[in-house]
Coordinates of N, CA and C in Angstrom, one line a residue:
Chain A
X1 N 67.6 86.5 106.5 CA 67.4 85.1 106.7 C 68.2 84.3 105.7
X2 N 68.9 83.1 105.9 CA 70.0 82.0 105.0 C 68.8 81.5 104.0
X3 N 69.6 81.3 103.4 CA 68.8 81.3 102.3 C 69.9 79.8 101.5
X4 N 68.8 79.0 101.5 CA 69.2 77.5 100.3 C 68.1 76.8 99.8
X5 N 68.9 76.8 98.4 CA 67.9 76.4 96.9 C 67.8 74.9 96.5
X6 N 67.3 74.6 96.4 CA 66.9 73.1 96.4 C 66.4 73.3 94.6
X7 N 67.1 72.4 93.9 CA 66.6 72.0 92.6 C 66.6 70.9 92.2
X8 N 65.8 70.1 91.3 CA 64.8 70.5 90.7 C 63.7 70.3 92.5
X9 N 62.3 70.8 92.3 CA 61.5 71.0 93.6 C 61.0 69.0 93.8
X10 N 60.9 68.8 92.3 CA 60.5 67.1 92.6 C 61.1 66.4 91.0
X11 N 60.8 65.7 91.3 CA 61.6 64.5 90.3 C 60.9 63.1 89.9
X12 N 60.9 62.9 89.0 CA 60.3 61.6 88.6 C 61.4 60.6 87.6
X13 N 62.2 59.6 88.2 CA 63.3 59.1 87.5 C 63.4 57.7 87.9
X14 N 63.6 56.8 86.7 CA 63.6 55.2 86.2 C 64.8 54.5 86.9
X15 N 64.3 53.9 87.3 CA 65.1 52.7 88.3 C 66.4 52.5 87.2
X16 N 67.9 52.4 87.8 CA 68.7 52.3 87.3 C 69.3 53.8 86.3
X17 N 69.0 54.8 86.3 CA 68.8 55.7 86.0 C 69.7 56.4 87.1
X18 N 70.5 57.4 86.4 CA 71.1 58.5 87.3 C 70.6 60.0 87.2
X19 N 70.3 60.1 88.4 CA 70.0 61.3 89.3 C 70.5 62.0 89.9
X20 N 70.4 63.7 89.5 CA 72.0 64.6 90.5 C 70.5 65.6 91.2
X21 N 70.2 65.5 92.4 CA 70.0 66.9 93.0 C 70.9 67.7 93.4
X22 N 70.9 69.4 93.4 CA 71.1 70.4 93.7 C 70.9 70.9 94.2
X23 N 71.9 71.8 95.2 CA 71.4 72.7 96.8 C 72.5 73.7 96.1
X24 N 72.2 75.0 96.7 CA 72.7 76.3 96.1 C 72.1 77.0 97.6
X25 N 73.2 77.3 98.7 CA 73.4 78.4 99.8 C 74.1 79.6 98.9
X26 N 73.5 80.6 99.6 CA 74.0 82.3 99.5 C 74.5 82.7 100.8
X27 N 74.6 82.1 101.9 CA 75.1 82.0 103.3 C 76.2 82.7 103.7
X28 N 76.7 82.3 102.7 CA 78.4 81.9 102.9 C 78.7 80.6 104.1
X29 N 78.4 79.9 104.4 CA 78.1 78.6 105.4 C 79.3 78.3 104.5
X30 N 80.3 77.3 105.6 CA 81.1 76.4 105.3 C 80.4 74.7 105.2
X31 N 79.4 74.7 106.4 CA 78.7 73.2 106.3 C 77.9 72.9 105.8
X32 N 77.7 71.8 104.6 CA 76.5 71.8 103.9 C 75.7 70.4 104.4
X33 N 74.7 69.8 104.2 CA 74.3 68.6 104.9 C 73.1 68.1 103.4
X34 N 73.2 66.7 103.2 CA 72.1 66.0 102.6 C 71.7 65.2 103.7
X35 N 69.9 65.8 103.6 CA 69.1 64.4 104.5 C 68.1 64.1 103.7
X36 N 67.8 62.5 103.9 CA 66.6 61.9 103.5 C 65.7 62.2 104.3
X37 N 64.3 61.7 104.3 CA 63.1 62.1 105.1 C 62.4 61.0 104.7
X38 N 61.5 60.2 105.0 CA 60.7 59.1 104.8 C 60.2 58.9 106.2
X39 N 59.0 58.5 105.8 CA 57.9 58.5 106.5 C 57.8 57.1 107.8
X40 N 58.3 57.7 108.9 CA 58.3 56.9 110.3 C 59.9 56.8 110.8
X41 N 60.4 57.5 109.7 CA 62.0 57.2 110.1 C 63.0 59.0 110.2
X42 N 62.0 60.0 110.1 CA 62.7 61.0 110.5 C 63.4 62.1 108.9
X43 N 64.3 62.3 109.5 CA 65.2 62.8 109.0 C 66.8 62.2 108.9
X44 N 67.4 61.6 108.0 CA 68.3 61.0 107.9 C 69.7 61.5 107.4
X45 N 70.8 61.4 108.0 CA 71.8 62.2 107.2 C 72.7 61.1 106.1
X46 N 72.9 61.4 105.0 CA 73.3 61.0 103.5 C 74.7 61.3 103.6
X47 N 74.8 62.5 102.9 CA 76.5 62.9 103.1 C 76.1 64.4 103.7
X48 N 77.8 64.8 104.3 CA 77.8 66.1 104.5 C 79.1 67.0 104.1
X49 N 79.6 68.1 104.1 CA 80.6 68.6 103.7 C 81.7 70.1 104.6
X50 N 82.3 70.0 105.2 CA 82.7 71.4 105.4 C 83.5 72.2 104.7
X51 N 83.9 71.8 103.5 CA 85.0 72.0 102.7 C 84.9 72.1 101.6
X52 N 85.2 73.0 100.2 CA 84.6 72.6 99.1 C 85.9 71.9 99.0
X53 N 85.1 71.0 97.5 CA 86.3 69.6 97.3 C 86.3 68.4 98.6
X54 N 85.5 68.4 99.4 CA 85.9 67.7 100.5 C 84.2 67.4 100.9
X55 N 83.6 66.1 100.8 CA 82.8 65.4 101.2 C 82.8 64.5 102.1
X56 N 81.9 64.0 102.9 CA 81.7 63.0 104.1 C 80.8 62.2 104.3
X57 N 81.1 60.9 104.1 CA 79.8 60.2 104.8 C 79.1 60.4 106.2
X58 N 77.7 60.3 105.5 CA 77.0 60.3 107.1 C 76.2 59.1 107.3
X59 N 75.1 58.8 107.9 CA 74.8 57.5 108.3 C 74.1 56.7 107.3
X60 N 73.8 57.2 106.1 CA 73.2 55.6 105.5 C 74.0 56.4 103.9
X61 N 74.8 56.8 103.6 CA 75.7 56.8 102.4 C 75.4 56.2 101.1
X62 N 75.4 54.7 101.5 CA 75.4 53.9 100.4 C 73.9 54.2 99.6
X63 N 74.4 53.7 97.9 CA 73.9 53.9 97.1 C 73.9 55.6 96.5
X64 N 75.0 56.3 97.7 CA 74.6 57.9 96.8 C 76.0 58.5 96.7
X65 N 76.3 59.7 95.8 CA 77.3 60.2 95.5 C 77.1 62.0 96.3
X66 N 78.2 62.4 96.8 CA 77.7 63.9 97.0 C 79.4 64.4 96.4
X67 N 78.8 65.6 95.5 CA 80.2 66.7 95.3 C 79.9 67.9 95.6
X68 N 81.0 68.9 96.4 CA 81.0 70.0 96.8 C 82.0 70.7 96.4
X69 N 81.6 71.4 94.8 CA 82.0 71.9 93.9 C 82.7 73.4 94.6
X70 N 81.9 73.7 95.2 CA 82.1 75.5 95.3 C 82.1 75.6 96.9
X71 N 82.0 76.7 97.6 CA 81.3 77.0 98.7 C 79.7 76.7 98.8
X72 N 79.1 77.5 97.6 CA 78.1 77.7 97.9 C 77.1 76.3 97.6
X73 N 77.7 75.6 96.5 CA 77.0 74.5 96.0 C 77.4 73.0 96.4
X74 N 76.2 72.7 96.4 CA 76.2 70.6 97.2 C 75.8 70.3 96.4
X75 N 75.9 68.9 95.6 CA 74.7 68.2 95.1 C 75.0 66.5 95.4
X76 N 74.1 66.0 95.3 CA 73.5 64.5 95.6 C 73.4 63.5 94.4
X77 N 74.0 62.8 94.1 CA 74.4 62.0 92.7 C 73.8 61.3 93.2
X78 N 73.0 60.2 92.2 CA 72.5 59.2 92.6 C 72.8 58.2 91.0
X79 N 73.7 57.5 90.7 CA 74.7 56.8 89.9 C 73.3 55.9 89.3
X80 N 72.4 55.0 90.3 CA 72.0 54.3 89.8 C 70.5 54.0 90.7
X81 N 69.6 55.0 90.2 CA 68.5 55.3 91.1 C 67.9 53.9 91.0
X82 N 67.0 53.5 92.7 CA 66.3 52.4 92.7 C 65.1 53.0 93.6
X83 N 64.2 51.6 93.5 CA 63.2 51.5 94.0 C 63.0 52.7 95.3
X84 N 64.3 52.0 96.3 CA 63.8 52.2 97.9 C 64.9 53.8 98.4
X85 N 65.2 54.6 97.0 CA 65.5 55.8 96.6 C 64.7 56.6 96.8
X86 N 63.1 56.2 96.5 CA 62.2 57.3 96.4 C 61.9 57.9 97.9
X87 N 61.7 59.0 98.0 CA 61.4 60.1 99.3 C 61.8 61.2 99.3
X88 N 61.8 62.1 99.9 CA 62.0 63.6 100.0 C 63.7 63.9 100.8
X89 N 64.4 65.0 99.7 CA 65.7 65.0 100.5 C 65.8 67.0 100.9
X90 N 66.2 66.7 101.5 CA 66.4 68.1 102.1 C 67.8 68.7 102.1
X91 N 68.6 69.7 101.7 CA 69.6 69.8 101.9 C 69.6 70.8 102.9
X92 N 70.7 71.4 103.6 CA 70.7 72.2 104.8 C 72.3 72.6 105.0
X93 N 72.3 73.7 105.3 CA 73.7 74.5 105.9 C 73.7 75.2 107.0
X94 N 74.9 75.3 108.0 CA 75.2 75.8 108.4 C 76.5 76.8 108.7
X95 N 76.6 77.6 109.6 CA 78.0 78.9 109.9 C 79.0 78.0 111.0
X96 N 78.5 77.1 111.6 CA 79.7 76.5 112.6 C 79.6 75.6 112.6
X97 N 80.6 74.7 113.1 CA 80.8 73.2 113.2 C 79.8 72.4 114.3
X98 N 79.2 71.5 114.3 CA 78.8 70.8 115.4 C 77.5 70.9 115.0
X99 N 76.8 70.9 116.4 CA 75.3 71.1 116.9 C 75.0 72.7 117.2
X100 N 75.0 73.0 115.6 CA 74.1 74.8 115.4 C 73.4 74.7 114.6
X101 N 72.7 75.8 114.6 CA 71.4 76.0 113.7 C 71.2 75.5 112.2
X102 N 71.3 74.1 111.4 CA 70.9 73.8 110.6 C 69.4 75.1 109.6
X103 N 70.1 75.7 108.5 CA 68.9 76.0 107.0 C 68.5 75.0 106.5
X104 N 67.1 75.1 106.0 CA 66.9 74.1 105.6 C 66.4 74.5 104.2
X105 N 66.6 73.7 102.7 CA 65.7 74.0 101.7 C 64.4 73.8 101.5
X106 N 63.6 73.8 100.8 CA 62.5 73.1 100.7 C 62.2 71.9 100.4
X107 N 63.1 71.8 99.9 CA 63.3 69.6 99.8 C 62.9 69.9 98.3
X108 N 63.1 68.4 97.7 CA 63.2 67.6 96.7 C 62.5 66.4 96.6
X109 N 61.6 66.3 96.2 CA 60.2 65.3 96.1 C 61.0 64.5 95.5
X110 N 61.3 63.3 95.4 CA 62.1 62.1 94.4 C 61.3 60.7 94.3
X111 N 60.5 60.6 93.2 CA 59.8 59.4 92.6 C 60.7 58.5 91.7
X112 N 61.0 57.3 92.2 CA 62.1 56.5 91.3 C 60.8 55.3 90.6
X113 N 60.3 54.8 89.5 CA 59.6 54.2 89.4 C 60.2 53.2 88.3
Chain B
X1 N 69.9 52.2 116.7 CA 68.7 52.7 117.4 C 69.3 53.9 117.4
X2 N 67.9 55.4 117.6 CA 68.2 56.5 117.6 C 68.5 57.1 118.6
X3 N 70.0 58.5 118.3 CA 70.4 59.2 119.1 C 69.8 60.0 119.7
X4 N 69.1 60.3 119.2 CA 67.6 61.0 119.7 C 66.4 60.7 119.6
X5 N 65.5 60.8 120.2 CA 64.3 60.3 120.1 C 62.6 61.1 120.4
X6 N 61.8 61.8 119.8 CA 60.6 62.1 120.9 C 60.1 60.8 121.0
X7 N 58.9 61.3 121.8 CA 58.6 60.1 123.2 C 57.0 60.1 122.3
X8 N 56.9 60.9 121.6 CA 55.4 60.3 120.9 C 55.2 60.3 119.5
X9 N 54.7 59.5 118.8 CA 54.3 60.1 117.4 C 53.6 60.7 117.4
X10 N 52.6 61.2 117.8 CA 51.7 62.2 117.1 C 51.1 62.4 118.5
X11 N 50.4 63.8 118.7 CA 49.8 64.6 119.5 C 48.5 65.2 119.0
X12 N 47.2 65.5 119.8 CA 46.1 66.5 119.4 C 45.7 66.9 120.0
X13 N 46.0 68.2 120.2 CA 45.0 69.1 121.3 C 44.4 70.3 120.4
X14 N 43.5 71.0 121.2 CA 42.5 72.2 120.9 C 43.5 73.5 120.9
X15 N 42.9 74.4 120.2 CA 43.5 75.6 120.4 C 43.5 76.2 121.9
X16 N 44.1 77.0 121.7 CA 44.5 77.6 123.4 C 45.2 77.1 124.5
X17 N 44.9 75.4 124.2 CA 45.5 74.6 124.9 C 47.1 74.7 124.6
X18 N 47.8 74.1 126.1 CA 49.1 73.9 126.3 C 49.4 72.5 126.0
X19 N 50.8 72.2 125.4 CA 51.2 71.0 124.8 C 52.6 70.6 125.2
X20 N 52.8 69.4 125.5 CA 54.4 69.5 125.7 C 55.2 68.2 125.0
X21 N 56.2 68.6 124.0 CA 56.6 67.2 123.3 C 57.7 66.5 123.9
X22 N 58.0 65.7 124.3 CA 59.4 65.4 124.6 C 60.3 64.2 123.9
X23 N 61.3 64.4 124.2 CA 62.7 63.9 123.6 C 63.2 63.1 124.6
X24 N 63.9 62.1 124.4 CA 65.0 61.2 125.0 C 66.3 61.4 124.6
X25 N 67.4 61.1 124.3 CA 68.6 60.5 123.6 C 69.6 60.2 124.8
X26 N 70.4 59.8 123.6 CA 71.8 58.6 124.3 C 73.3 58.8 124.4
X27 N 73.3 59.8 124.0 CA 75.1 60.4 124.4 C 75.0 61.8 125.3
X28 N 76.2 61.8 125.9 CA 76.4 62.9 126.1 C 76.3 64.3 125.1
X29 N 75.8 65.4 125.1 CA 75.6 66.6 124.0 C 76.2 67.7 124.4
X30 N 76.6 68.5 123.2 CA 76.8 69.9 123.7 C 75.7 70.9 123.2
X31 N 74.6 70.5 122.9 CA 73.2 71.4 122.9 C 72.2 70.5 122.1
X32 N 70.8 70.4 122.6 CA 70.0 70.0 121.6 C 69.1 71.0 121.2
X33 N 68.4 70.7 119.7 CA 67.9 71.8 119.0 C 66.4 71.3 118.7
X34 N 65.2 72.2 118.8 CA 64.0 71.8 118.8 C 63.7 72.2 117.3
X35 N 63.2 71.8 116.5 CA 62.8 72.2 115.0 C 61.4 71.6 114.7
X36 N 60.7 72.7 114.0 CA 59.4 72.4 113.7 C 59.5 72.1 112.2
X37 N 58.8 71.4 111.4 CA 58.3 71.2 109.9 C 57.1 71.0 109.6
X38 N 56.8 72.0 109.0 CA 55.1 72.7 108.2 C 54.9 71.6 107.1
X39 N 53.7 70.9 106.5 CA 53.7 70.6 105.7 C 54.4 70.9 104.3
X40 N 55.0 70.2 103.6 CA 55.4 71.0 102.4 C 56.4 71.6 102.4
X41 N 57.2 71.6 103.4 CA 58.3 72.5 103.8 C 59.4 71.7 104.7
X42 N 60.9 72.6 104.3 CA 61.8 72.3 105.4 C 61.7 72.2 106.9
X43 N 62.3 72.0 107.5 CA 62.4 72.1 109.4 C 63.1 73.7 109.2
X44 N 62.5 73.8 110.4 CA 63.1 75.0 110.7 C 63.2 74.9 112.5
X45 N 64.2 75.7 113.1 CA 65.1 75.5 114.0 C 64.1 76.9 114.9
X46 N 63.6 75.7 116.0 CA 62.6 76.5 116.9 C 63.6 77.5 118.0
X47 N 64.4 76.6 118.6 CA 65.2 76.5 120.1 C 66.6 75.9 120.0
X48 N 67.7 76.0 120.3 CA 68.5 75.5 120.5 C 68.8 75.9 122.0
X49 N 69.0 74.9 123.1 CA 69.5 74.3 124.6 C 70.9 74.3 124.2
X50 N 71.6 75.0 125.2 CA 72.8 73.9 125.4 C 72.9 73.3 126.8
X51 N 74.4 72.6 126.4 CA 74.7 71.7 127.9 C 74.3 71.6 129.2
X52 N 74.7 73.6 129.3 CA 74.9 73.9 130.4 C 73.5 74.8 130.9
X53 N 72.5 74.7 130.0 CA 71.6 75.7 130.2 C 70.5 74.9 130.8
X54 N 69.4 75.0 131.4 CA 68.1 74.4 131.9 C 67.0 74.6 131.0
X55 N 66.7 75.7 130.9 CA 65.4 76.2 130.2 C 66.2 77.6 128.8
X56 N 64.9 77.3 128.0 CA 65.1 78.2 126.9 C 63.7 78.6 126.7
X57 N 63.7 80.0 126.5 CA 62.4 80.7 125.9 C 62.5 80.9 124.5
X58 N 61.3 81.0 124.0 CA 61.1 81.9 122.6 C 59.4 82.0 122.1
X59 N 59.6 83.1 122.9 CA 57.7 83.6 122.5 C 57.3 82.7 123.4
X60 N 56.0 82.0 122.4 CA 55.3 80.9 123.6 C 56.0 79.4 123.8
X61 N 57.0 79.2 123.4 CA 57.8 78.6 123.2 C 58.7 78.0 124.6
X62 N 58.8 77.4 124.9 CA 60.1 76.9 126.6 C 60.6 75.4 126.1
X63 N 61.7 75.7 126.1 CA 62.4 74.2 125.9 C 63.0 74.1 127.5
X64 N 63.1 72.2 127.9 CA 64.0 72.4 128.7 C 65.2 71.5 128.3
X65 N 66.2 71.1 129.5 CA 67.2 70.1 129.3 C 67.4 69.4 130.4
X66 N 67.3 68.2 130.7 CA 67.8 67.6 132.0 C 68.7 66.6 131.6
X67 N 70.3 66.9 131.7 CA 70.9 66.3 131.4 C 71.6 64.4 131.7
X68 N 70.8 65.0 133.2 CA 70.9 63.7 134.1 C 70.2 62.6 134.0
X69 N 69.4 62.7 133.1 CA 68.2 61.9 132.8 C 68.0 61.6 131.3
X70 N 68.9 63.0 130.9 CA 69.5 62.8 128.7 C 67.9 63.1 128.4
X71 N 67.0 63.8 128.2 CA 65.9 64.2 128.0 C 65.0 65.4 128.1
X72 N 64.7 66.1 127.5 CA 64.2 67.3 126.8 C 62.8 67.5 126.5
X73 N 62.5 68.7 127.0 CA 60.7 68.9 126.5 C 60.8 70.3 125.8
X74 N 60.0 70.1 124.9 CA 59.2 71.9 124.3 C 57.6 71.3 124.5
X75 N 57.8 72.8 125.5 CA 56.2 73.1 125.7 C 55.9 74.5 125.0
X76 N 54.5 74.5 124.3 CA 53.8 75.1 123.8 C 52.5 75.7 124.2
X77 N 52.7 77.0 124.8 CA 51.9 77.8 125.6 C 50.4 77.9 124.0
X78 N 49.0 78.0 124.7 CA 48.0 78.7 123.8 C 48.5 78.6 122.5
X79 N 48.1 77.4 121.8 CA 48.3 76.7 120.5 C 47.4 77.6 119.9
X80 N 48.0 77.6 118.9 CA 47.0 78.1 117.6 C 47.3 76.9 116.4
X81 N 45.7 76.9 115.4 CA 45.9 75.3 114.8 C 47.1 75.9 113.6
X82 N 47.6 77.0 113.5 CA 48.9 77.1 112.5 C 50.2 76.4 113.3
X83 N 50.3 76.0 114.8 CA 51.2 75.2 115.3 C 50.8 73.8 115.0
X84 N 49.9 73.5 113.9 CA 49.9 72.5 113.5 C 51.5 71.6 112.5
X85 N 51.8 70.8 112.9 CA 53.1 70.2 112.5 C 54.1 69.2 113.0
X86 N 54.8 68.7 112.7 CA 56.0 67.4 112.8 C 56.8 68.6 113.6
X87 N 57.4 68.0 115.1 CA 58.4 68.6 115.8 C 59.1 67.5 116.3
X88 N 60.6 68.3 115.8 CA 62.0 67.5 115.9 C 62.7 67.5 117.1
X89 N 63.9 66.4 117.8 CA 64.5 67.1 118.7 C 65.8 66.8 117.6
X90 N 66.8 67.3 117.9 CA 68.2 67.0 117.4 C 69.3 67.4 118.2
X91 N 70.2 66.4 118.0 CA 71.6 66.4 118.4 C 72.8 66.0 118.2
X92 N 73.8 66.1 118.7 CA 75.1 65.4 118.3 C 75.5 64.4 117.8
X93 N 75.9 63.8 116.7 CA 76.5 63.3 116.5 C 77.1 62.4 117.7
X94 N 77.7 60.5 118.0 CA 78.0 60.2 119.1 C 79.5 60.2 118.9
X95 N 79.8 59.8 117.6 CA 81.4 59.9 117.7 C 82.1 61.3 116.7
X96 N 81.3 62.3 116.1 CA 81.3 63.1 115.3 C 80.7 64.3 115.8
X97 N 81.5 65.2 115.8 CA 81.2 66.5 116.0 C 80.3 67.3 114.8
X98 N 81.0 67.4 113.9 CA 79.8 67.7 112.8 C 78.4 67.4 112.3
X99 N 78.0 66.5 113.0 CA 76.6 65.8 112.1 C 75.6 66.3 113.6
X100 N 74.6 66.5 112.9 CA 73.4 67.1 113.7 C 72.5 65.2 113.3
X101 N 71.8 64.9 114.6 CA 71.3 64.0 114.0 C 69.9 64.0 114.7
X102 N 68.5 63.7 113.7 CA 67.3 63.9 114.3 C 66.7 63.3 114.7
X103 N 65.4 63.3 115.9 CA 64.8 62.0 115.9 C 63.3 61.7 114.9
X104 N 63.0 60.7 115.2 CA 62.0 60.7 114.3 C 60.3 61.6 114.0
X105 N 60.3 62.3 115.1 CA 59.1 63.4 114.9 C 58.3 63.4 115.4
X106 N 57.7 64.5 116.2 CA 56.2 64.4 117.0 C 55.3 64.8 116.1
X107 N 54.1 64.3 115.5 CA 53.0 64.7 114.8 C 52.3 65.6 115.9
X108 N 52.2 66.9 115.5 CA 51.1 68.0 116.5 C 50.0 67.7 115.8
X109 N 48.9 68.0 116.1 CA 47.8 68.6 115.3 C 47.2 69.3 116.4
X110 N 46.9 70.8 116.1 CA 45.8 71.7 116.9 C 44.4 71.8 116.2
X111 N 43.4 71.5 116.6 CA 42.1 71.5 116.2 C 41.4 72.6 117.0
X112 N 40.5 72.8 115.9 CA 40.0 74.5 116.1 C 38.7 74.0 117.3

């Protein structure tokens, strides 16, 4: 089974304050995915990646940074954490392009106060 | 407004009982994917449909696809309250091939 690491599991971090989460696949996946999750609105996509060195916006971007260092690693910068930052993010990969089987981490609890 | 959509927020039925969630969306797709999320946990990828396919099994599990109509059901044979959970539909991206995009979530609950 794919296997992706989500660190730290939750987070408690001050408005204006920067924040990096981490995603770590053992996959070997070329696609990596950041989503938000908040409550009545789903699952949201942030940035995504097929390439290391090579990031992409997805639909609500603003306010966040993503680098994809390696293959195996993603992470989620957040330059200048705020209020309406706080919610659960999920990172996820996949083996092919498009609409396939998204992994999912266990998410990242994120408290900006 | 979303590319995908289920058609309920939240559902409750009894164990044993049959359930069925459905989806809408708005583009054309080349497969949608049914995903469940446990409290406390990631989605995980129940079914994937494609284009060209009608129905999908898995265990108690039946997805369908009616493309004609852009809308999608997972039915769930003899619930057990561990099928308690948030179930997703997902799909394409409208102008982007890469992005998987979800809709907002059916709340299950199975009651003993």
């Amino acid at each position: 089974e794919a296997a992706v690491t989500q660190s730290p599991r939750s987070k408690v971090a001050v408005t204006g304050g920067k924040v990096t989460l981490s995603c770590h696949q053992t996959n070997n996946h070329d696609y990596m995915y950041w989503y938000r999750q908040d409550t009545g609105h789903g699952l949201r996509l942030i940035h995504y990646s097929y390439v290391a060195d090579s990031t992409e916006k997805g639909d609500i971007p603003d306010g966040y940074k993503a680098s994809r260092p390696s293959q195996e690693n993603f992470s989620l910068i957040l330059e200048l954490a705020s209020l309406s930052q706080t919610a659960v993010y999920f990172c996820a990969s996949s083996d092919l392009a498009g609409n396939e089987r998204l992994f999912f981490g266990h998410g990242t609890k994120l408290s900006v106060l | 407004s979303q590319l995908a959509e289920e058609n309920s927020w939240a559902l409750s039925v009894h164990e044993g009982e049959s359930v069925t969630v459905n989806c809408s969306y708005k583009t054309s797709i080349t497969a949608l994917q049914w995903y469940r999320q446990k409290s406390g946990k990631g989605p995980a990828q129940l079914i994937l449909i494609r284009s060209n396919e009608r129905e999908k099994r898995n265990g108690r599990l039946r997805a369908t696809l009616d493309t004609s109509s852009q809308s999608s059901s997972l039915s769930i044979t003899a619930t057990r309250c561990e099928d308690t959970a948030v179930y997703f539909c997902a799909t394409d991206g409208d102008t982007n091939a890469y992005k998987v995009i979800f809709g907002k979530g059916t709340h299950l609950h199975v009651l003993p």
